[in-house]
mmCIF file of C-alpha atoms in Angstrom:
data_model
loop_
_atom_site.group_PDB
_atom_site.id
_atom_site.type_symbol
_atom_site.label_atom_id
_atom_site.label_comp_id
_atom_site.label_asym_id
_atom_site.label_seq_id
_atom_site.Cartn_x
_atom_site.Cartn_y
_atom_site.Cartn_z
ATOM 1 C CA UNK T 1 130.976 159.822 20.842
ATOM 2 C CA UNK T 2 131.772 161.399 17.172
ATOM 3 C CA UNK T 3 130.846 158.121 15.212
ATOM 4 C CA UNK T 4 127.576 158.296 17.496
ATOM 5 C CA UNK T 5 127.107 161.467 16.171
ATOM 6 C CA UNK T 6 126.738 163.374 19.599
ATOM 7 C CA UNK T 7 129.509 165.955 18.359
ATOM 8 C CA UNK T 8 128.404 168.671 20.221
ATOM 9 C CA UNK T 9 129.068 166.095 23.537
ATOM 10 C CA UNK T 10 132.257 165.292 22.417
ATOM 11 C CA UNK T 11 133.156 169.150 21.633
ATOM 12 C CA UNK T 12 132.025 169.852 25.647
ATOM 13 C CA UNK T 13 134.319 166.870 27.356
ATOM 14 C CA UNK T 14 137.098 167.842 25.330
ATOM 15 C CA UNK T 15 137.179 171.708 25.907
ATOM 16 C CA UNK T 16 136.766 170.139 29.582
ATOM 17 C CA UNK T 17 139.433 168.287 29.545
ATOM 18 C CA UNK T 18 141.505 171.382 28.375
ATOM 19 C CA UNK T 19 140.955 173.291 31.209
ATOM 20 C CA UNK T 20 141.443 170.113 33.596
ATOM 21 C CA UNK T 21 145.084 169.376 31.355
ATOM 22 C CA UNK T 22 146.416 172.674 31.836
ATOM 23 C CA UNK T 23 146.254 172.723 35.527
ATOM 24 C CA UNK T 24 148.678 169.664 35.772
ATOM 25 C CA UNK T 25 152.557 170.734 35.846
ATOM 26 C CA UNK T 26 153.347 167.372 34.711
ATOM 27 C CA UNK T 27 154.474 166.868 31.026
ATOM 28 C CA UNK T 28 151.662 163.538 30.987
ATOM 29 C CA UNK T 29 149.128 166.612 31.604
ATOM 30 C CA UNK T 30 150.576 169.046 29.279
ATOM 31 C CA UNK T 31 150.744 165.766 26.609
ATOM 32 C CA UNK T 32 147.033 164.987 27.184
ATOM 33 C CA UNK T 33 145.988 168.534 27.001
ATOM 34 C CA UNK T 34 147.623 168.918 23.643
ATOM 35 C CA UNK T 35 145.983 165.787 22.240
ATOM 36 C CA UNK T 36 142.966 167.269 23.286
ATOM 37 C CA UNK T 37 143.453 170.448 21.255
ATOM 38 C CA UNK T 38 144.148 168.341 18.265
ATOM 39 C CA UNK T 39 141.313 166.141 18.787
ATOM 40 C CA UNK T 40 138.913 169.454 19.075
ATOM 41 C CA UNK T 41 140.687 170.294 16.200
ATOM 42 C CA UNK T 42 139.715 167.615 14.812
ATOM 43 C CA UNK T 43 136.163 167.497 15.064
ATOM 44 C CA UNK T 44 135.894 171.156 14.119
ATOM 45 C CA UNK T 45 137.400 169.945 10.763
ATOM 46 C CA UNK T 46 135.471 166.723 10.264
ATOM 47 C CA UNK T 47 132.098 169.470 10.920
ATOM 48 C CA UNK T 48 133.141 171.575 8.490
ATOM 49 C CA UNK T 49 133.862 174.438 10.810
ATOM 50 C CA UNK T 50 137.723 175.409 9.212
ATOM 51 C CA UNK T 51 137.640 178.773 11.112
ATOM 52 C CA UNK T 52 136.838 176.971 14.509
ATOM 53 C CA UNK T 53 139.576 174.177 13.919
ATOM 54 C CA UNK T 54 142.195 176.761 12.866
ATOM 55 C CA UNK T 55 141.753 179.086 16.358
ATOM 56 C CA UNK T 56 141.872 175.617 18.233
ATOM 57 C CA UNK T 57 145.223 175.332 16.901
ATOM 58 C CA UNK T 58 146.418 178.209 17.569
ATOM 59 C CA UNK T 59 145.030 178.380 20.775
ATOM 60 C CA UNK T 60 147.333 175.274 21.198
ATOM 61 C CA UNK T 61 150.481 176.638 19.958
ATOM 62 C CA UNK T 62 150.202 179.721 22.210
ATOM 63 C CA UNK T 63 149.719 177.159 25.090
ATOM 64 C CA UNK T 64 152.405 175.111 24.572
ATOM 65 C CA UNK T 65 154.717 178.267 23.157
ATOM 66 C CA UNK T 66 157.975 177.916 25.241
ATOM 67 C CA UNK T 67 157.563 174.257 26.630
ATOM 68 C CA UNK T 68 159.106 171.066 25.173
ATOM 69 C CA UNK T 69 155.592 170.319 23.287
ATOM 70 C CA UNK T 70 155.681 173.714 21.495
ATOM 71 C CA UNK T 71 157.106 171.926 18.050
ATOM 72 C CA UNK T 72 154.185 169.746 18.267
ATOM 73 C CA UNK T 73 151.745 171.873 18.245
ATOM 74 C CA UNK T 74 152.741 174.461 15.476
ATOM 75 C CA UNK T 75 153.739 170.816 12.839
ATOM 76 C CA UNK T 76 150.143 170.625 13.800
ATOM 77 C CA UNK T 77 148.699 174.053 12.693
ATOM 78 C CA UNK T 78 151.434 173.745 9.669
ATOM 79 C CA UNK T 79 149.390 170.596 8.721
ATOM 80 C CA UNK T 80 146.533 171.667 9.419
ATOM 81 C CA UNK T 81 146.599 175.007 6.782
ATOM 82 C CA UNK T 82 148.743 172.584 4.279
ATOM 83 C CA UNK T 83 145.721 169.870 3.981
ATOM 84 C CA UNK T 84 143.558 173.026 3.635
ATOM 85 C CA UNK T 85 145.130 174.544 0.916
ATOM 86 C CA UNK T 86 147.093 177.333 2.372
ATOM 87 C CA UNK T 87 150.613 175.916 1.713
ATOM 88 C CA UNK T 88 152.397 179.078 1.568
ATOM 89 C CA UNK T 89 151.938 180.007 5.265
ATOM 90 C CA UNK T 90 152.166 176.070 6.621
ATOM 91 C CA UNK T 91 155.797 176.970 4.985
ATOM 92 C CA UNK T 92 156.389 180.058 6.653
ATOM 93 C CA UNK T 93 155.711 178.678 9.989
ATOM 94 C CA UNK T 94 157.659 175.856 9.950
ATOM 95 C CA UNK T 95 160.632 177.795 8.206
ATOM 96 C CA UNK T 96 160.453 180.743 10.906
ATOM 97 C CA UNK T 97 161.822 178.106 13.488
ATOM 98 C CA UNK T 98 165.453 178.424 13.961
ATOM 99 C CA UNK T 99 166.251 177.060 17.498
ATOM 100 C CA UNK T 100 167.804 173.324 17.913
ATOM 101 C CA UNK T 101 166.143 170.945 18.157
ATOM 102 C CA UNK T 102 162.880 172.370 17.082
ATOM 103 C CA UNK T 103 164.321 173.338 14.204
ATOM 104 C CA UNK T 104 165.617 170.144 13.305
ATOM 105 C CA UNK T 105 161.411 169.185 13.891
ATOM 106 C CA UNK T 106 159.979 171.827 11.479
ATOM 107 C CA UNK T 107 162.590 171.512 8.978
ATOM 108 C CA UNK T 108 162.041 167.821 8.559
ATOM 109 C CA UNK T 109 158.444 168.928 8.529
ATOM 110 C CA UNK T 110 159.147 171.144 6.001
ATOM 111 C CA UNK T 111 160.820 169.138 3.882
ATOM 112 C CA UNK T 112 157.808 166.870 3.438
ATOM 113 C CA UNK T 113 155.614 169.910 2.076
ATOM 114 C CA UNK T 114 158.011 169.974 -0.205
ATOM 115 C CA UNK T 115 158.684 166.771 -1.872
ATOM 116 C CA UNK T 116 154.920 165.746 -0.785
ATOM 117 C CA UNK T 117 152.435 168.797 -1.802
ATOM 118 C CA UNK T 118 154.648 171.149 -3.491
ATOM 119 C CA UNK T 119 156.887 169.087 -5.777
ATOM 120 C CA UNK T 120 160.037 170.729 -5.197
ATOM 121 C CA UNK T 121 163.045 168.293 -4.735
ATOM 122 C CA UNK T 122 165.573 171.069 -4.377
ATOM 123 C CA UNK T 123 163.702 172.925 -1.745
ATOM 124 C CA UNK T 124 163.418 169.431 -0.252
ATOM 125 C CA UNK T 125 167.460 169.340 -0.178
ATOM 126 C CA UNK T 126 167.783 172.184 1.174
ATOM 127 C CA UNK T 127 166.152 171.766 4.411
ATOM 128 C CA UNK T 128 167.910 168.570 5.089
ATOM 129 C CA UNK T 129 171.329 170.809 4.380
ATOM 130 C CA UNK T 130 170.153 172.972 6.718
ATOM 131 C CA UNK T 131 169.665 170.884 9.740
ATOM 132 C CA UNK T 132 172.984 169.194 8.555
ATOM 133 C CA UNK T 133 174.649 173.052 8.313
ATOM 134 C CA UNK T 134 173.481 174.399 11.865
ATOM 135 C CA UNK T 135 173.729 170.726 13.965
ATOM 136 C CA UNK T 136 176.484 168.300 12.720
ATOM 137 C CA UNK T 137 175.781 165.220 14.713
ATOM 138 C CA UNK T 138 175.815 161.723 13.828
ATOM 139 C CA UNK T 139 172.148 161.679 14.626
ATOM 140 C CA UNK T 140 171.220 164.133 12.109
ATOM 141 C CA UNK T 141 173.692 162.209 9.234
ATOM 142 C CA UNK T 142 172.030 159.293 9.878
#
């Protein structure tokens, strides 16, 4: 539908599906419905609108706040304001998570920003030192 150009179509099924996705209490409902917000998200970028994308994202973290898909959808938003040029608070977000295993997530996350848009190898370090400092597991050495 959005390389046929009927956006505004596409921007109708998917707020649809939303309120279908949310009503399931399975996690393959929950999953959809999230990959729903990010497509939304998605098209409200590729439009133009920044504003609309931004409160679709949000709108998806407070969602999915307390379930198992709640990492997912801030690493979103934390993308989302990095390839938009707010870096500082994509970095905020992702460092204000300090609960295993999410943290493990966002710090990995973080570390990216880093290396990849800010250029900062010691700050890059450091987040791998943390997840090593607060879980040491073979899984996290490796």
């Amino acid at each position: 539908l959005i390389d046929e150009g009927r956006v505004e179509m596409a921007k109708e099924i998917l707020k649809d599906c939303l309120q279908d996705g949310r009503k399931s209490d399975s996690v393959t409902g929950d999953c959809d419905a999230l990959h729903c917000y990010f497509m939304l998200a998605s098209i409200f970028r590729k439009s133009k609108d920044i504003k609309a994308a931004k409160d679709v994202l949000i709108a998806a973290y407070d969602a999915f706040k307390g379930s198992a898909l709640e990492i997912d959808a801030l690493i979103q938003l934390s993308r989302f304001l990095v390839n938009n040029g707010d870096i500082q608070e994509g970095v905020k977000i992702l460092g204000s998570v300090k609960k295993p295993p999410m943290m493990v997530k966002a710090q990995i996350e973080l570390a990216d920003v880093f290396l990849n848009n800010i250029g900062n190898r010691k700050e890059y370090i450091k987040c791998f030192q943390r997840i090593l400092k607060k879980r040491k597991t073979t899984n996290n050495i490796l």
